[in-house]
Short mmCIF file of C-alpha atoms and ligand atoms in Angstrom, two decimals:
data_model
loop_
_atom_site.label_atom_id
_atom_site.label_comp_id
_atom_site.label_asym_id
_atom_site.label_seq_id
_atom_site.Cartn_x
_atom_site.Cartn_y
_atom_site.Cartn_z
CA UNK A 1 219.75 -149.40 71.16
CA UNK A 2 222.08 -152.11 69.86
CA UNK A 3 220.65 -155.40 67.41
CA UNK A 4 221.67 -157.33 70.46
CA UNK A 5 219.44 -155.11 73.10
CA UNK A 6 216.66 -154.94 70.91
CA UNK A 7 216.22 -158.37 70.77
CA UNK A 8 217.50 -159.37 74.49
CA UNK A 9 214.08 -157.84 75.76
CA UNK A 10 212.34 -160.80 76.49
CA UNK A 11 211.16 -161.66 72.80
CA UNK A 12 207.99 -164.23 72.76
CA UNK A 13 207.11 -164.43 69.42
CA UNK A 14 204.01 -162.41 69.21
CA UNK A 15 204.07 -161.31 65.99
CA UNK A 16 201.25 -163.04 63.57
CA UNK A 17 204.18 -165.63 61.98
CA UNK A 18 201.32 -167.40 59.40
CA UNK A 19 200.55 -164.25 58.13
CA UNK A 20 203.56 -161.88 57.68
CA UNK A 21 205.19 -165.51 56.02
CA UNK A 22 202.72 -164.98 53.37
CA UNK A 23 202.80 -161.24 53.12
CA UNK A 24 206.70 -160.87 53.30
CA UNK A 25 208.82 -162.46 50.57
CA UNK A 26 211.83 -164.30 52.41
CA UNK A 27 215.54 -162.54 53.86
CA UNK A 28 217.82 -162.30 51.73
CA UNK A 29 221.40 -161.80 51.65
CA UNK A 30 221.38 -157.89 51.30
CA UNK A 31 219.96 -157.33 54.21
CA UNK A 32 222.54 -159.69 56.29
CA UNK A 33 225.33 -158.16 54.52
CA UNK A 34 224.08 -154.41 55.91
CA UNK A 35 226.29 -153.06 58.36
CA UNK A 36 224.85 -153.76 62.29
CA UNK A 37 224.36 -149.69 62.58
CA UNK A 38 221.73 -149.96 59.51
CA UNK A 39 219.71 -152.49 60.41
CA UNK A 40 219.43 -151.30 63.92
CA UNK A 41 217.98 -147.72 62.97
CA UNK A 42 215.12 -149.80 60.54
CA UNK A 43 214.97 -152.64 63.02
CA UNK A 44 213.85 -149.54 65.63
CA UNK A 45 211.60 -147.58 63.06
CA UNK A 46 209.23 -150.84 62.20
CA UNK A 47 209.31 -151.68 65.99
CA UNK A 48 207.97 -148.22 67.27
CA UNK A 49 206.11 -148.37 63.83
CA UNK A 50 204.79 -151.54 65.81
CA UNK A 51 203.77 -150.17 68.98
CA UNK A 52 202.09 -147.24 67.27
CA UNK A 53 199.89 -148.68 65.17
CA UNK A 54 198.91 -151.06 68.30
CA UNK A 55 197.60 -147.66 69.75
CA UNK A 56 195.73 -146.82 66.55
CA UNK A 57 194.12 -149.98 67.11
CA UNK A 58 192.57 -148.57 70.36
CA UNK A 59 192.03 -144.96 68.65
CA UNK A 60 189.67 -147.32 66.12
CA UNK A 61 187.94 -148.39 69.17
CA UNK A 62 186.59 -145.08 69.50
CA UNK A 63 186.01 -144.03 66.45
CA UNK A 64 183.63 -147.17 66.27
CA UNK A 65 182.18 -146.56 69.07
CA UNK A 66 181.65 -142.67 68.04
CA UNK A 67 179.44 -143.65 64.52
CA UNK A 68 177.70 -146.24 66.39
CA UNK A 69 176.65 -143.16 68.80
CA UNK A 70 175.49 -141.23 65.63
CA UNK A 71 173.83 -143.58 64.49
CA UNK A 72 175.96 -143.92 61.07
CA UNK A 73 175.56 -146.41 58.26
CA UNK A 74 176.48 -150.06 59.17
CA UNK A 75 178.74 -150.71 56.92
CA UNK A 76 180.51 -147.59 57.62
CA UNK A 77 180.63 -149.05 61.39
CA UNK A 78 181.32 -152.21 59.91
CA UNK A 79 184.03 -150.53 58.30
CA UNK A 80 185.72 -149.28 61.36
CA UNK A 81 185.41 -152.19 63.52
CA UNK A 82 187.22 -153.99 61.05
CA UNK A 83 189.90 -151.45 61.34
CA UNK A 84 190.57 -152.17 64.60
CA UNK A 85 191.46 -155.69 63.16
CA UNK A 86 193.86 -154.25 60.69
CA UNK A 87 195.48 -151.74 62.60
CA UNK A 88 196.64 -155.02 65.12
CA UNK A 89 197.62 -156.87 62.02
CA UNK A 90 199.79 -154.29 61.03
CA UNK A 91 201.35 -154.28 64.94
CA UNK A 92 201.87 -157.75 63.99
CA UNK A 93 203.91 -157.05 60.42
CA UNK A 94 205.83 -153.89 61.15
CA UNK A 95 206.74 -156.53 64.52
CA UNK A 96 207.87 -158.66 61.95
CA UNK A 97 209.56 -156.06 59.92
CA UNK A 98 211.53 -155.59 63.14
CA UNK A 99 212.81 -158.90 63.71
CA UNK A 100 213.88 -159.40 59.50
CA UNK A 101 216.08 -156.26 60.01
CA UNK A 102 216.92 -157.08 63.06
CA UNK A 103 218.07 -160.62 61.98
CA UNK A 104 216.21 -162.20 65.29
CA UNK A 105 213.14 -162.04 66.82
CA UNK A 106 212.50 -158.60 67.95
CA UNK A 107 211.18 -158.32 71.82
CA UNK A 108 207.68 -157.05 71.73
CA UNK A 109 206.91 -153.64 70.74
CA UNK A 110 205.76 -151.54 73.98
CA UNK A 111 202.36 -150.64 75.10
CA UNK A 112 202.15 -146.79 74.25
CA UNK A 113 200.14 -145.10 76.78
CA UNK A 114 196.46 -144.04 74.86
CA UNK A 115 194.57 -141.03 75.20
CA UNK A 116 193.01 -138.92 72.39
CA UNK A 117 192.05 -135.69 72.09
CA UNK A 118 188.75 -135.07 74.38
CA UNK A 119 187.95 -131.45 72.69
CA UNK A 120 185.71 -130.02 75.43
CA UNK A 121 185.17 -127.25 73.68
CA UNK A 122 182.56 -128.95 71.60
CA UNK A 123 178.98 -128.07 71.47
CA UNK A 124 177.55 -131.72 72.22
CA UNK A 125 178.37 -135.00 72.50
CA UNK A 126 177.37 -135.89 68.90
CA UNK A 127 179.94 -133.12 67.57
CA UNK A 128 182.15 -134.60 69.83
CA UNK A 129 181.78 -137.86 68.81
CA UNK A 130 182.02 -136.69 65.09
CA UNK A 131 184.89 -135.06 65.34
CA UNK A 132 186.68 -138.50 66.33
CA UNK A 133 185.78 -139.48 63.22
CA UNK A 134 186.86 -136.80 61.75
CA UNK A 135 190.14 -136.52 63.50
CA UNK A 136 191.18 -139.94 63.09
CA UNK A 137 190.10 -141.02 59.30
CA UNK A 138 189.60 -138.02 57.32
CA UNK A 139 192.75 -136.14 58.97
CA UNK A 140 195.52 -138.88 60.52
CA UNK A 141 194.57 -142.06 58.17
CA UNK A 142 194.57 -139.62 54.76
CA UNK A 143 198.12 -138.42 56.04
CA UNK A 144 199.03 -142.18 56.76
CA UNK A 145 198.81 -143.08 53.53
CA UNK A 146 200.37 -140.11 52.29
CA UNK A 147 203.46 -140.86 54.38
CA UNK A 148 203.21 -144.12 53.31
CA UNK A 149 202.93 -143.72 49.70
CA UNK A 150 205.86 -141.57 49.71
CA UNK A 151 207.53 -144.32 51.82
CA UNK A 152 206.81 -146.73 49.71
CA UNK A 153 207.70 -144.36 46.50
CA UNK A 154 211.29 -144.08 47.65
CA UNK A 155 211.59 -147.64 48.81
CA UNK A 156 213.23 -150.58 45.98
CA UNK A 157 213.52 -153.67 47.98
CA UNK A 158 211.30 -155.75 47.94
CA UNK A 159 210.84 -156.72 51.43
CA UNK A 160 210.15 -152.91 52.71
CA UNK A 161 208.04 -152.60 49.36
CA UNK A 162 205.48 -155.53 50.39
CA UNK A 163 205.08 -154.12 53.89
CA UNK A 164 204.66 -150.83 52.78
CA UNK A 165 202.08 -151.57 50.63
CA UNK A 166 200.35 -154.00 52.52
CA UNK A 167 199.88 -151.13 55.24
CA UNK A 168 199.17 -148.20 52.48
CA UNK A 169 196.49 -150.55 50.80
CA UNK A 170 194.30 -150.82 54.23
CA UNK A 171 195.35 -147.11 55.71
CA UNK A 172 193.64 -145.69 52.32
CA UNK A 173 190.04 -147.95 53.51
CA UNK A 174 190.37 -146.58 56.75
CA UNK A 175 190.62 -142.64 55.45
CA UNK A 176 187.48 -143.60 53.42
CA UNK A 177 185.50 -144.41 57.31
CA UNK A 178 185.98 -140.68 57.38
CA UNK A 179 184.63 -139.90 53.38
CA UNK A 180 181.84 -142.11 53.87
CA UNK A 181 181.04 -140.32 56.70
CA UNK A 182 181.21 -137.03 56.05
CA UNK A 183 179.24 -138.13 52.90
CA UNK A 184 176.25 -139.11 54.84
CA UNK A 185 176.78 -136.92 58.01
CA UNK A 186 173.32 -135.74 59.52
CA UNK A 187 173.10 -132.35 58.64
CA UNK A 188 173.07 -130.83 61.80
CA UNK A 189 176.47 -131.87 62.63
CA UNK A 190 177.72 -129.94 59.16
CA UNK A 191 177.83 -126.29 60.87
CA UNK A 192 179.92 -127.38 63.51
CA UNK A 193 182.49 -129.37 62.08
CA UNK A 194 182.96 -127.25 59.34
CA UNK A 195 184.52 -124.73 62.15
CA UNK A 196 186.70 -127.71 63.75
CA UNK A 197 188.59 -127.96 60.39
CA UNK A 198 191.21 -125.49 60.72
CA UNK A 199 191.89 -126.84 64.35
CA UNK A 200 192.04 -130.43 63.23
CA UNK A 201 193.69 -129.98 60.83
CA UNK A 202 196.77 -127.84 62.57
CA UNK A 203 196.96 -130.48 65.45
CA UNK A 204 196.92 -133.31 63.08
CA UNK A 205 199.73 -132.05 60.57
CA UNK A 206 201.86 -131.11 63.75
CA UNK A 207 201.46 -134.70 65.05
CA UNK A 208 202.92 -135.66 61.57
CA UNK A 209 205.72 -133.08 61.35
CA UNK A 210 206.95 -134.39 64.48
CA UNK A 211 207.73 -137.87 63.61
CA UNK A 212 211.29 -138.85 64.52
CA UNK A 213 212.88 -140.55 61.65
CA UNK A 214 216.41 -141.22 61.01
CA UNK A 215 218.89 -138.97 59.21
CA UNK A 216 218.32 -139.96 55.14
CA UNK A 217 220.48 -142.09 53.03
CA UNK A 218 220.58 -143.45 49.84
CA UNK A 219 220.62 -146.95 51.63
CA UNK A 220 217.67 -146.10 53.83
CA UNK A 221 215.46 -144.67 51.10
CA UNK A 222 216.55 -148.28 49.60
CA UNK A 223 214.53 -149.58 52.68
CA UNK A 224 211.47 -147.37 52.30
CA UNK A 225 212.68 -143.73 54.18
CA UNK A 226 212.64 -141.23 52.54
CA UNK A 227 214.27 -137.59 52.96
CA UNK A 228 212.02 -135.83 55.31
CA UNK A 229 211.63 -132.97 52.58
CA UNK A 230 209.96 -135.72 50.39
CA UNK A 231 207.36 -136.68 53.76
CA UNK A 232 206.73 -132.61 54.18
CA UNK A 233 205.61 -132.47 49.76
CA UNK A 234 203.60 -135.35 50.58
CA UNK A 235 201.80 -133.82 53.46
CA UNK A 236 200.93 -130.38 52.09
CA UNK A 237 199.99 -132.06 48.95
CA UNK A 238 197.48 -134.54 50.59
CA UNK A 239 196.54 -131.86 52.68
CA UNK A 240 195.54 -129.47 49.26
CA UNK A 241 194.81 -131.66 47.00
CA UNK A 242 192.73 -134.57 48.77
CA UNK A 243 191.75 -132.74 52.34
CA UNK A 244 190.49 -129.15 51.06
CA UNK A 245 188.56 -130.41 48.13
CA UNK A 246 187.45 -133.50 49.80
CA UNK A 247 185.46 -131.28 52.64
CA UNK A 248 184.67 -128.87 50.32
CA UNK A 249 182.89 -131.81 47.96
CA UNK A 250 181.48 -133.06 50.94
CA UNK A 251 179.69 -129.55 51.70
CA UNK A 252 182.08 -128.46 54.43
CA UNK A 253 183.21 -124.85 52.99
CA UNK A 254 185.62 -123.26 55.49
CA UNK A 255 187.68 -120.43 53.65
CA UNK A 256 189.83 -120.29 56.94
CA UNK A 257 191.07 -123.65 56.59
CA UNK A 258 191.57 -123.52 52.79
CA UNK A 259 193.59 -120.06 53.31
CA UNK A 260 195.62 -122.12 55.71
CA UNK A 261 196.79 -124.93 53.72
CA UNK A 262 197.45 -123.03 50.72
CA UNK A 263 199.80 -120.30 52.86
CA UNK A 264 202.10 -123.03 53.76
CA UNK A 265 199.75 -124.92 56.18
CA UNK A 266 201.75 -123.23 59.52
CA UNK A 267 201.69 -125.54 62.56
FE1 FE2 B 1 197.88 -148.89 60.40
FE1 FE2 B 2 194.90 -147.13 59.70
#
């Protein structure tokens, strides 16, 4: 999609102006001098960056909805309903991010159909419920900010380093819904959802591994992407060093799981 058809489709603005202005420092000339092709592939990635994190906002929905179910601490619910705040405020940046590349107003990120993963195979509804949780903030939100840090490790200007951090900063809080919970989980859950691990984990690392990003480039890197080698080390690594030991701390032993991620962590 061309600069010109990205912002032709019927752009209205919604995009959180007051606060981005504050987050973002202001264009500059670098990125109007970029060719047209390069700011069309970023102006793309931060506007299906946009829509996506507009469906995480709905995926926080249920996770808050899940701990209220079990009953979990109230801040920890607290937690997660303000989640589904951030996760639209970041719709609302990378929207931004879209139209600064883009050099106009960006049309509005789609509505990605939503649907998460029902597992009927669990024993009850509180193990199902838990393994939302589970799924969403101790798997996809530590591997969000894994991505992101490595993003935002490659990236030098300024622009793509205030976004990247501003998103990194709150996807780290929302992987901690998931500690906090795990932390205080009701013991009878703990059996259960030690044997979902390896499961989880496989579907959630192949969800990552199959993120379309464009081919790498000094330039891009520049602009916060990074060789997709660099967003595989970070994986694994968050994966072995924070996932494994962080279940295992928690009480959650499950030898399968740990075998898998340190045998290459097949998907
Ligand atoms: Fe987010
Ligand atoms: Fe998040």
């Amino acid at each position: 999609m061309s600069c010109q058809a990205l912002s032709s489709l019927s752009a209205n603005g919604r995009w959180g102006g007051a606060m981005t202005q504050r987050t973002l420092p202001p264009a500059d000339e670098e990125i109007a001098a970029m060719p047209d092709e390069q700011r069309t592939v970023l102006a793309r990635l931060w506007w299906s960056q946009a829509a996506t994190e507009r469906r995480v906002a709905q995926s926080f929905a249920v996770v808050e909805r899940a701990l209220s179910t079990l009953e979990a601490d109230a801040g920890i619910v607290a937690t997660a309903g303000r989640a589904i705040d951030d996760e639209h405020r970041h719709a609302a940046l990378c929207q931004a991010m879209a139209s600064r590349y883009l050099g106009a107003e960006a049309a509005p990120a789609p509505e990605l159909p939503f649907s998460h993963p029902r597992h009927p195979a669990a024993r009850s509804e509180d193990v199902r419920a838990a393994l939302y949780v589970v799924g969403q903030c101790v798997f996809n939100e530590t591997f969000a900010s894994a991505y992101l840090a490595a993003c935002l490790d490659a990236a030098t200007h300024p622009l793509a380093r205030a976004a990247l951090r501003e998103l990194l900063s709150d996807e780290i809080d929302h992987a901690r819904v998931g500690w906090a919970f795990l932390a205080t989980m009701p013991g009878a859950l703990r059996a259960d959802i030690t044997d979902w691990l390896l499961p989880l984990g496989i579907a959630n690392l192949r969800e990552w591994r199959a993120l379309t990003l464009p081919a790498p480039g000094a330039d891009l890197e520049r602009h916060g992407v990074p060789a997709r080698g660099r967003i595989e080390e970070a994986l694994v690594s968050a994966l072995r060093g924070v996932v494994v030991p962080g279940v295992a701390h928690a009480g959650l032993r499950s030898a399968p799981f740990a075998q898998w991620a340190e045998n290459g962590a097949r998907t």
